């Protein structure tokens, strides 16, 4: 537990996300909330980890932390803490802010008392996301101040400072990161954590009830706050002009991780430039930017994704009426797509400065290399559910899906995912398909997704009697993002006992009349359940209950129980290949002679393949070593 | 000392690539060398190909440019070739020799090239060091110390801007007391595999 047990002034290696948590601890954060999502997850997981660690040592964690039901709830819980004078932090992935945005947009009108830092972790290149939206627009859209760190050290400092700015402005503040910061490690020098408050107190005020009349009073206040924020931005230590060599005409404007690539490239290419490094990017320090423009004849704007700084600099040039030339996305030197890297930045700079690119064309392997796409784990209960559903209705069914491990069911040989927008969309789109077509529909969502946003569309299906089958894959965890708890688990994010919400009881409460609760490891019974659900006219819900096998095996390990692996009886095997080419557990492989085997090291011992094999050729082999 | 040191670590999810990168980062902090580490989380971990970057010295960020790796440390043969774009002719490519067959190959959708051809091709681009890390780790007492074996081999190639001892101390500080002996054996085994 270096992150809390190291001495102040010590320097330790931290992940960008851990540095944000540490920054919040140094600021004496009282309440932290989240809904998990890559690349933000480790910020909250670190809060969770520390709380459990301290509780085990019978120490009281210095803060309250929760994995909330979804991002909107997370924001609301923390906002109320802030109204009560406490310091709070909410973290989420970029698309999480879409979910929280209804609360967020009006929150800016209302403002805060205790500092509230909202971390939005963007994911350029969609490493683990359904889109690469640029959430810097949310700062402009809502009028929220925003900070963008470049390194773990800066992430920690900015988080600390963000609480102060938030309190000075009485406004929530965005800390916007990208994957390459969240998942980068660097040396971080620690400071002494402030002592958190124990409890806040909510002072009533008519300004906290945003009726139209109050909103009309608050909107001008929001604009005034932004004027004040601009003054902070002008003086911020996070905005600076760096001179490299003997700069004359050229300037470079950069923010976020793009700055890192620029800083090194400028050295490597021996350029003489001024760099305007922007850390507080909303509102921009206009005076500072104008001064910078007055020093340059040409500027290059280097920012990942949207031309947000570039457009603002164009507007500034127009305001001043100067003739500074701008190079960036509009001149085609940089792309609006995907994350940048040193190659991209060096290539663009060498082109603009008409230099020889020092990077030779990278070697590419001549041998063709097999891919390693992510797959459902061996023994994953989702595979069994998919296999059973597919058997129930082999042709023509449409499978709207959702976001989680089970999205991997899109791959061959299962191919059980046809439509996906966002979390919760499976059931909403299922309803739409039932209205628009005569096709049969079976949709799938995980349990964490069910609680997050899957319930309202089920209510829609019941109220309008849509003829759909909606499946909840209840594996008792939020697996995809790192096995976080959710409202259906027995322990909360601080490791304390929590009331476990039962999926089928909620579904029943929504008025669903046909509910099937199945164990997917009994494949035949599960198939029968799907058949009955399909026959039912109107909405039917199948709750498929079996824990994620990784968690189950971890628990077995802790209890000292054995895990049994399976093998194929070569005498009985007739090479029908169903286990490989229809079921597709990744533990199966072909030997050189074409015979089929199970890899001991990979088999997780679910035993489902025994039911899949029509010739009874698969059986228990022994304990996994 | 070199101004910058770039190390690429590659392998398959579950082989301890991220742990190895993390240990290198911690060793650099211990040696008071500036360091950045880049990791992959999320989707890439479900059995996928994993790559991390460790950069030390006069660097400002965690990603390296193509052709600038001082070493590529790979826990699996084809994974070293997959990231060959980071190499130049002086790059030291240190790889374990035991293939991990992707399921796309085991189910017959794709082919795994003959390992000898993989090694032959690597030699066209860079300096190859083969290590039977799986065997060394098993002999040391635990197959999961394979990443530690590889770190021992890396220390022997003299690309690191700090001493072998600092790396070993960092490793031992990060494992429970009862595993210290196994890890020391694994590390020294890896070291000797390169420096006979
Ligand atoms: C709005 C939003 N928040 C968070 C995420 C990140 N995320 C991806 S999948 C997932 C949940 C997965 O849990 P579950 O539905 O239980 O499925 P499992 O992975 O356990 O199979 C989350 C939170 C997201 N994609 N969108
Ligand atoms: S982590 Fe769990 S839920 Fe996800 S694919 Fe693996 S077994 Fe399935
Ligand atoms: S028992 Fe069969 S289906 Fe289950 S993990 Fe092992 S090989 Fe795969």
XYZ file of C-alpha atoms in Angstrom, chain A residues 2 11-13 15 38 42 127-129 150-152 179-180 183-187 259-261 263-264 267-268 339-343 346 359-377 405 408 411-412 479-483 550 580 584-586 588-590 602, chain B residues 4 11-12 18 21-26 29 34-44 46-49 55 58-68 76 78-79 81-87 99-114 117-118 121 124-125 173:
140
model
C 2.702 2.415 -1.104
C 8.670 9.821 -4.865
C 6.891 6.673 -6.006
C 5.812 5.172 -9.330
C -0.332 4.896 -12.692
C -12.064 1.808 -19.068
C -8.426 2.239 -11.621
C -9.072 1.036 -27.256
C -12.012 -0.150 -25.125
C -14.946 1.992 -26.186
C 0.068 15.461 -19.401
C 1.848 13.183 -16.898
C 0.979 11.238 -13.719
C -6.090 6.580 -22.121
C -2.360 7.319 -22.525
C -2.638 4.000 -18.215
C 0.815 5.579 -18.085
C 3.030 5.219 -15.055
C 5.478 7.854 -13.913
C 7.330 9.083 -10.864
C 2.257 17.986 -25.521
C 4.560 15.106 -24.501
C 5.128 14.105 -28.112
C 8.162 18.425 -26.372
C 10.384 15.505 -27.301
C 14.321 18.507 -29.079
C 14.945 15.612 -31.433
C -4.771 9.027 -30.792
C -1.429 10.526 -31.734
C 1.998 9.053 -31.097
C 5.595 10.205 -31.544
C 5.671 9.035 -35.202
C 7.372 13.950 -35.805
C 12.193 8.009 -38.500
C 12.805 5.337 -41.071
C 9.886 3.383 -42.370
C 9.268 0.806 -39.653
C 9.985 -2.838 -40.492
C 6.914 -4.952 -41.043
C 6.972 -8.705 -40.531
C 6.926 -10.665 -43.767
C 5.630 -13.829 -42.118
C 1.922 -13.574 -41.596
C 1.226 -13.652 -37.871
C -1.949 -15.061 -36.393
C -4.095 -12.584 -34.479
C -4.975 -12.788 -30.832
C -8.421 -11.266 -30.639
C -9.993 -11.109 -27.179
C -12.470 -13.962 -26.618
C -14.911 -15.140 -23.977
C -12.832 -17.077 -21.431
C -17.783 -9.329 -21.813
C -17.507 -10.891 -27.456
C -17.346 -13.439 -32.808
C -17.385 -16.748 -34.604
C -16.632 -8.350 -15.413
C -15.473 -6.415 -18.466
C -14.155 -3.412 -16.567
C -12.338 -5.385 -13.861
C -14.904 -7.294 -11.787
C -12.853 -16.392 -13.157
C -14.817 -26.412 -31.708
C -16.006 -22.530 -29.561
C -14.419 -22.874 -26.110
C -10.840 -21.594 -26.625
C -10.039 -26.889 -27.624
C -7.350 -27.412 -30.236
C -6.528 -29.630 -33.183
C -6.678 -23.256 -20.297
C 17.247 7.791 -23.610
C 3.622 -11.127 -24.699
C 0.193 -12.580 -24.132
C 2.553 -5.493 -17.182
C 7.108 -3.247 -17.004
C 5.987 -2.000 -13.613
C 9.080 -3.476 -11.921
C 11.367 -1.784 -14.458
C 9.587 1.495 -13.735
C 10.010 1.072 -9.992
C 12.576 5.438 -9.632
C 13.401 9.653 -15.019
C 10.889 7.068 -16.276
C 7.540 6.600 -18.005
C 5.700 3.327 -18.507
C 2.811 2.763 -20.899
C 0.389 -0.103 -20.299
C -2.646 -1.681 -21.869
C -5.722 -2.532 -19.849
C -9.253 -3.596 -20.698
C -10.059 -5.465 -23.901
C -6.445 -6.311 -24.739
C -8.768 -11.083 -22.407
C -6.224 -13.488 -23.892
C -4.989 -10.837 -26.288
C -1.574 -9.633 -27.327
C 11.162 4.791 -21.374
C 15.545 12.382 -21.200
C 12.005 11.475 -22.202
C 8.738 13.347 -21.735
C 6.153 10.666 -22.397
C 5.501 6.944 -22.355
C 5.317 6.137 -26.075
C 8.398 5.448 -28.217
C 8.806 6.257 -31.911
C 9.251 3.470 -34.460
C 12.769 2.121 -34.777
C 13.899 3.492 -31.421
C 6.457 -15.272 -26.680
C 5.673 -14.218 -32.536
C 4.859 -11.350 -30.195
C 8.009 -10.128 -34.365
C 4.625 -8.411 -34.146
C 6.283 -5.326 -32.647
C 9.381 -5.448 -34.850
C 8.499 -1.941 -36.106
C 10.092 -0.568 -32.945
C 13.454 -2.131 -33.770
C 4.932 -20.428 -28.430
C 1.514 -19.707 -26.977
C -0.929 -20.828 -29.633
C -3.802 -18.380 -30.201
C -7.259 -19.951 -30.356
C -7.633 -18.668 -33.918
C -4.892 -21.180 -34.745
C -6.137 -24.024 -32.561
C -9.531 -23.930 -34.225
C -7.907 -23.905 -37.643
C -8.796 -20.373 -38.748
C -5.175 -19.177 -38.906
C -1.660 -20.660 -38.911
C 1.200 -20.237 -36.465
C 4.422 -19.917 -38.478
C 7.313 -22.341 -37.755
C 11.344 -19.019 -39.407
C 10.219 -16.471 -36.866
C 13.198 -13.245 -39.750
C 17.134 -9.843 -40.503
C 16.122 -6.779 -38.543
C 10.861 -5.887 -2.570
